[in-house]
Amino acid sequence: MPSLVIPKYQPSSINGHVEFELPNISHPSFGKATISGRFPRIQPRFSRPEVDPKIISGLISKYTKLVAECGIGTASFERAGDITTSVAAAVQFTLYWNPTLALDSKGITFYIWFLLFAWVQYVHETYVKIILMQEVEDPLPEIEGLPGFQGICKVLQRMVVAGVDFVGDADDYVEYIEPFASTFQVCFQSDDWFTCCRLDKRFSLRTYNSWRQWNAGPDVCLEGQLFVRGIRIPQKVRRHPIFKRIMTIVMSNVAWGAYQFKVNDMFGAGKDLSTAGNHPDNELVFRVLEKGEAIQDVVDDMCLLIGEELHDLIYLKQALLDIFGESENLLGFLRKWSTS
């Protein structure tokens, strides 16, 4: 694992506000509407300098070929788009979410393979076993309705190889990867739940938000980032209610500083409302279509909650340090919320 060099903690701060107005939002249930709102934003402290487009193109070309070598086709990426588009997204998100990692680092290699795997279809038990380097059936079976299952497993196996190479020892890898595997398993189970029980007006907003944070997998992405940064959070910290509250805020509202699920839901409302079936992973759509709330009232409430929880996040981070001190691992964890 790489050694951590973390500077002294610098508290986060609110840096102005984002104001928006989105016209021509439409749906048969309410006709046309213009929505507007205002919410605060956190001042980012870390970001990656602009990367030469030629370097990004080279990485996309490289991983597109490597994915093809695994034996999977476009059908395996039907939820995310074609292979090249998915690879491009994996490369760009990896670079953006890990701004302090070098482009040619082993951590970047691991994280790209992780995102590529996350965007293909999955069979839960087998994949968790592969992540934890446990024995699986050999050869793997062909599964009807899951094109390229064996190839998808090869993608995951490449991630594991990259993880072991990054850590330097297979036994240490299994120990360090366990929180990552556990969050993946919860994400899988959440997806299973939705396939047999659609979230609709029968369920409360609180239950919807709980499902949303599990299914969207922000905790999985976070655990992947902690892994590639060599940041290990002790169980005594993970069990503390302040840590759990920070994670709930991060998973349900705020991800990596500027990324906010509620913001994405508001800005993407027009597209999601116009899509057949209407996206259940958009809170605004859920509240308007399933719960019958007025669209602007929902926007106002979501903006208010963003502000409240951003402020809470700042105070909770400091409280966690007051209790456990400024250890390198804890500083590394809190530093993630200062990434632009």
GROMACS .gro file of C-alpha atoms in nm, residues 61-313:
model
  253
   61SER     CA    1  -0.847   0.308  -2.693
   62LYS     CA    2  -0.631   0.096  -2.463
   63TYR     CA    3  -0.916  -0.018  -2.237
   64THR     CA    4  -1.163  -0.067  -2.520
   65LYS     CA    5  -0.921  -0.323  -2.669
   66LEU     CA    6  -0.862  -0.485  -2.329
   67VAL     CA    7  -1.236  -0.519  -2.267
   68ALA     CA    8  -1.277  -0.678  -2.611
   69GLU     CA    9  -1.007  -0.931  -2.515
   70CYS     CA   10  -1.229  -1.041  -2.226
   71GLY     CA   11  -1.484  -1.167  -2.478
   72ILE     CA   12  -1.785  -0.948  -2.405
   73GLY     CA   13  -1.990  -0.750  -2.655
   74THR     CA   14  -2.205  -0.440  -2.662
   75ALA     CA   15  -2.506  -0.631  -2.526
   76SER     CA   16  -2.333  -0.658  -2.189
   77PHE     CA   17  -2.329  -0.278  -2.165
   78GLU     CA   18  -2.693  -0.225  -2.257
   79ARG     CA   19  -2.764  -0.038  -1.932
   80ALA     CA   20  -2.480   0.209  -1.986
   81GLY     CA   21  -2.438   0.242  -2.363
   82ASP     CA   22  -2.191   0.089  -2.607
   83ILE     CA   23  -1.847  -0.036  -2.499
   84THR     CA   24  -1.648   0.266  -2.615
   85THR     CA   25  -1.888   0.508  -2.445
   86SER     CA   26  -1.872   0.309  -2.122
   87VAL     CA   27  -1.492   0.296  -2.134
   88ALA     CA   28  -1.478   0.671  -2.195
   89ALA     CA   29  -1.702   0.734  -1.896
   90ALA     CA   30  -1.497   0.498  -1.678
   91VAL     CA   31  -1.172   0.675  -1.770
   92GLN     CA   32  -1.312   1.025  -1.720
   93PHE     CA   33  -1.483   0.947  -1.388
   94THR     CA   34  -1.169   0.772  -1.262
   95LEU     CA   35  -0.953   1.075  -1.338
   96TYR     CA   36  -1.207   1.318  -1.193
   97TRP     CA   37  -1.282   1.129  -0.872
   98ASN     CA   38  -0.915   1.054  -0.799
   99PRO     CA   39  -0.744   1.387  -0.873
  100THR     CA   40  -0.434   1.316  -0.663
  101LEU     CA   41  -0.345   0.987  -0.834
  102ALA     CA   42  -0.097   0.984  -1.123
  103LEU     CA   43  -0.238   0.890  -1.463
  104ASP     CA   44  -0.011   0.587  -1.490
  105SER     CA   45  -0.056   0.469  -1.129
  106LYS     CA   46  -0.168   0.121  -1.027
  107GLY     CA   47  -0.457   0.280  -0.837
  108ILE     CA   48  -0.592   0.437  -1.158
  109THR     CA   49  -0.568   0.097  -1.332
  110PHE     CA   50  -0.770  -0.069  -1.054
  111TYR     CA   51  -1.037   0.200  -1.049
  112ILE     CA   52  -1.095   0.194  -1.426
  113TRP     CA   53  -1.147  -0.184  -1.417
  114PHE     CA   54  -1.379  -0.141  -1.119
  115LEU     CA   55  -1.603   0.107  -1.302
  116LEU     CA   56  -1.603  -0.104  -1.617
  117PHE     CA   57  -1.723  -0.401  -1.419
  118ALA     CA   58  -1.982  -0.192  -1.232
  119TRP     CA   59  -2.149  -0.092  -1.560
  120VAL     CA   60  -2.202  -0.442  -1.694
  121GLN     CA   61  -2.472  -0.681  -1.577
  122TYR     CA   62  -2.395  -0.906  -1.282
  123VAL     CA   63  -2.465  -1.231  -1.095
  124HIS     CA   64  -2.409  -1.134  -0.737
  125GLU     CA   65  -2.275  -1.433  -0.549
  126THR     CA   66  -2.019  -1.524  -0.814
  127TYR     CA   67  -1.890  -1.169  -0.842
  128VAL     CA   68  -1.848  -1.116  -0.469
  129LYS     CA   69  -1.652  -1.443  -0.452
  130ILE     CA   70  -1.423  -1.325  -0.732
  131ILE     CA   71  -1.365  -0.990  -0.558
  132LEU     CA   72  -1.264  -1.171  -0.239
  133MET     CA   73  -1.048  -1.423  -0.431
  134GLN     CA   74  -1.266  -1.715  -0.323
  135GLU     CA   75  -1.306  -2.030  -0.533
  136VAL     CA   76  -1.571  -2.021  -0.807
  137GLU     CA   77  -1.697  -2.281  -1.052
  138ASP     CA   78  -1.446  -2.364  -1.325
  139PRO     CA   79  -1.532  -2.331  -1.604
  140LEU     CA   80  -1.796  -2.070  -1.537
  141PRO     CA   81  -2.137  -2.156  -1.685
  142GLU     CA   82  -2.309  -1.985  -1.973
  143ILE     CA   83  -2.618  -1.806  -1.840
  144GLU     CA   84  -2.921  -1.752  -2.061
  145GLY     CA   85  -3.025  -1.389  -2.064
  146LEU     CA   86  -2.684  -1.266  -1.945
  147PRO     CA   87  -2.469  -1.227  -2.257
  148GLY     CA   88  -2.100  -1.266  -2.204
  149PHE     CA   89  -2.117  -1.372  -1.838
  150GLN     CA   90  -1.778  -1.539  -1.862
  151GLY     CA   91  -1.632  -1.228  -2.022
  152ILE     CA   92  -1.778  -1.006  -1.750
  153CYS     CA   93  -1.610  -1.226  -1.491
  154LYS     CA   94  -1.282  -1.183  -1.679
  155VAL     CA   95  -1.321  -0.805  -1.650
  156LEU     CA   96  -1.369  -0.845  -1.275
  157GLN     CA   97  -1.072  -1.081  -1.252
  158ARG     CA   98  -0.860  -0.813  -1.421
  159MET     CA   99  -0.972  -0.573  -1.149
  160VAL     CA  100  -0.864  -0.823  -0.882
  161VAL     CA  101  -0.525  -0.871  -1.049
  162ALA     CA  102  -0.482  -0.494  -1.058
  163GLY     CA  103  -0.582  -0.477  -0.691
  164VAL     CA  104  -0.332  -0.740  -0.582
  165ASP     CA  105  -0.062  -0.570  -0.790
  166PHE     CA  106  -0.150  -0.238  -0.626
  167VAL     CA  107  -0.137  -0.377  -0.271
  168GLY     CA  108   0.159  -0.604  -0.337
  169ASP     CA  109   0.030  -0.911  -0.150
  170ALA     CA  110  -0.275  -1.134  -0.205
  171ASP     CA  111  -0.353  -1.179   0.166
  172ASP     CA  112  -0.334  -0.807   0.232
  173TYR     CA  113  -0.553  -0.743  -0.072
  174VAL     CA  114  -0.829  -0.968   0.067
  175GLU     CA  115  -0.816  -0.783   0.399
  176TYR     CA  116  -0.816  -0.435   0.247
  177ILE     CA  117  -1.087  -0.511  -0.011
  178GLU     CA  118  -1.346  -0.643   0.235
  179PRO     CA  119  -1.532  -0.310   0.295
  180PHE     CA  120  -1.543  -0.260  -0.082
  181ALA     CA  121  -1.688  -0.610  -0.136
  182SER     CA  122  -1.945  -0.559   0.140
  183THR     CA  123  -2.077  -0.238  -0.014
  184PHE     CA  124  -2.097  -0.409  -0.353
  185GLN     CA  125  -2.305  -0.688  -0.201
  186VAL     CA  126  -2.552  -0.439  -0.051
  187CYS     CA  127  -2.579  -0.268  -0.390
  188PHE     CA  128  -2.651  -0.604  -0.556
  189GLN     CA  129  -2.920  -0.691  -0.300
  190SER     CA  130  -3.082  -0.351  -0.346
  191ASP     CA  131  -3.099  -0.409  -0.721
  192ASP     CA  132  -3.254  -0.750  -0.657
  193TRP     CA  133  -3.516  -0.595  -0.433
  194PHE     CA  134  -3.621  -0.347  -0.699
  195THR     CA  135  -3.654  -0.612  -0.969
  196CYS     CA  136  -3.920  -0.794  -0.763
  197CYS     CA  137  -4.083  -0.495  -0.588
  198ARG     CA  138  -4.104  -0.166  -0.777
  199LEU     CA  139  -4.077   0.149  -0.568
  200ASP     CA  140  -4.407   0.333  -0.611
  201LYS     CA  141  -4.653   0.544  -0.413
  202ARG     CA  142  -4.693   0.270  -0.153
  203PHE     CA  143  -4.349   0.355  -0.015
  204SER     CA  144  -4.244   0.658   0.186
  205LEU     CA  145  -3.982   0.908   0.071
  206ARG     CA  146  -3.746   0.784   0.343
  207THR     CA  147  -3.761   0.427   0.211
  208TYR     CA  148  -3.715   0.554  -0.144
  209ASN     CA  149  -3.404   0.752  -0.046
  210SER     CA  150  -3.259   0.452   0.138
  211TRP     CA  151  -3.303   0.234  -0.169
  212ARG     CA  152  -3.165   0.507  -0.393
  213GLN     CA  153  -2.841   0.545  -0.199
  214TRP     CA  154  -2.780   0.170  -0.196
  215ASN     CA  155  -2.871   0.119  -0.560
  216ALA     CA  156  -2.670   0.414  -0.693
  217GLY     CA  157  -2.359   0.272  -0.528
  218PRO     CA  158  -2.185   0.592  -0.405
  219ASP     CA  159  -2.049   0.400  -0.106
  220VAL     CA  160  -1.899   0.144  -0.346
  221CYS     CA  161  -1.729   0.422  -0.543
  222LEU     CA  162  -1.606   0.576  -0.218
  223GLU     CA  163  -1.466   0.248  -0.087
  224GLY     CA  164  -1.287   0.204  -0.420
  225GLN     CA  165  -1.130   0.548  -0.379
  226LEU     CA  166  -1.022   0.473  -0.022
  227PHE     CA  167  -0.869   0.147  -0.144
  228VAL     CA  168  -0.660   0.307  -0.418
  229ARG     CA  169  -0.547   0.582  -0.179
  230GLY     CA  170  -0.443   0.328   0.086
  231ILE     CA  171  -0.687   0.477   0.337
  232ARG     CA  172  -0.813   0.232   0.599
  233ILE     CA  173  -1.091   0.339   0.836
  234PRO     CA  174  -1.083   0.143   1.166
  235GLN     CA  175  -1.401  -0.033   1.275
  236LYS     CA  176  -1.422   0.183   1.588
  237VAL     CA  177  -1.460   0.482   1.357
  238ARG     CA  178  -1.696   0.308   1.112
  239ARG     CA  179  -1.924   0.207   1.402
  240HIS     CA  180  -1.950   0.561   1.540
  241PRO     CA  181  -2.285   0.737   1.480
  242ILE     CA  182  -2.112   1.052   1.350
  243PHE     CA  183  -1.927   0.852   1.084
  244LYS     CA  184  -2.250   0.674   0.989
  245ARG     CA  185  -2.433   1.006   0.959
  246ILE     CA  186  -2.156   1.145   0.737
  247MET     CA  187  -2.186   0.839   0.514
  248THR     CA  188  -2.565   0.875   0.495
  249ILE     CA  189  -2.536   1.237   0.385
  250VAL     CA  190  -2.267   1.150   0.134
  251MET     CA  191  -2.461   0.858  -0.010
  252SER     CA  192  -2.800   1.026  -0.029
  253ASN     CA  193  -2.708   1.382  -0.125
  254VAL     CA  194  -2.344   1.471  -0.163
  255ALA     CA  195  -2.080   1.271  -0.346
  256TRP     CA  196  -1.728   1.405  -0.399
  257GLY     CA  197  -1.794   1.767  -0.317
  258ALA     CA  198  -1.962   1.904  -0.630
  259TYR     CA  199  -2.152   1.584  -0.714
  260GLN     CA  200  -2.498   1.592  -0.561
  261PHE     CA  201  -2.762   1.335  -0.643
  262LYS     CA  202  -3.042   1.579  -0.568
  263VAL     CA  203  -2.882   1.831  -0.804
  264ASN     CA  204  -2.855   1.568  -1.078
  265ASP     CA  205  -3.218   1.473  -1.020
  266MET     CA  206  -3.335   1.832  -1.063
  267PHE     CA  207  -3.114   1.909  -1.362
  268GLY     CA  208  -3.207   1.579  -1.528
  269ALA     CA  209  -3.579   1.601  -1.456
  270GLY     CA  210  -3.675   1.704  -1.809
  271LYS     CA  211  -3.503   1.405  -1.965
  272ASP     CA  212  -3.622   1.157  -1.702
  273LEU     CA  213  -3.984   1.275  -1.718
  274SER     CA  214  -3.986   1.235  -2.096
  275THR     CA  215  -3.844   0.882  -2.086
  276ALA     CA  216  -4.080   0.588  -2.116
  277GLY     CA  217  -4.131   0.427  -1.777
  278ASN     CA  218  -3.999   0.739  -1.596
  279HIS     CA  219  -3.679   0.682  -1.400
  280PRO     CA  220  -3.734   0.544  -1.048
  281ASP     CA  221  -3.379   0.657  -0.960
  282ASN     CA  222  -3.478   1.025  -0.980
  283GLU     CA  223  -3.619   1.166  -0.656
  284LEU     CA  224  -3.802   1.452  -0.825
  285VAL     CA  225  -3.974   1.212  -1.066
  286PHE     CA  226  -4.067   0.977  -0.780
  287ARG     CA  227  -4.215   1.255  -0.569
  288VAL     CA  228  -4.407   1.421  -0.851
  289LEU     CA  229  -4.543   1.114  -1.031
  290GLU     CA  230  -4.573   0.862  -0.748
  291LYS     CA  231  -4.639   1.084  -0.444
  292GLY     CA  232  -4.839   1.354  -0.625
  293GLU     CA  233  -4.637   1.654  -0.502
  294ALA     CA  234  -4.619   1.982  -0.695
  295ILE     CA  235  -4.299   1.999  -0.899
  296GLN     CA  236  -4.177   2.340  -0.776
  297ASP     CA  237  -4.253   2.245  -0.414
  298VAL     CA  238  -4.031   1.940  -0.461
  299VAL     CA  239  -3.750   2.153  -0.609
  300ASP     CA  240  -3.772   2.401  -0.319
  301ASP     CA  241  -3.760   2.120  -0.064
  302MET     CA  242  -3.465   1.949  -0.233
  303CYS     CA  243  -3.267   2.276  -0.248
  304LEU     CA  244  -3.338   2.341   0.121
  305LEU     CA  245  -3.223   1.993   0.219
  306ILE     CA  246  -2.900   2.027   0.017
  307GLY     CA  247  -2.814   2.341   0.214
  308GLU     CA  248  -2.898   2.189   0.550
  309GLU     CA  249  -2.697   1.874   0.493
  310LEU     CA  250  -2.397   2.054   0.345
  311HIS     CA  251  -2.380   2.260   0.663
  312ASP     CA  252  -2.425   1.947   0.876
  313LEU     CA  253  -2.145   1.775   0.684
   0.00000   0.00000   0.00000
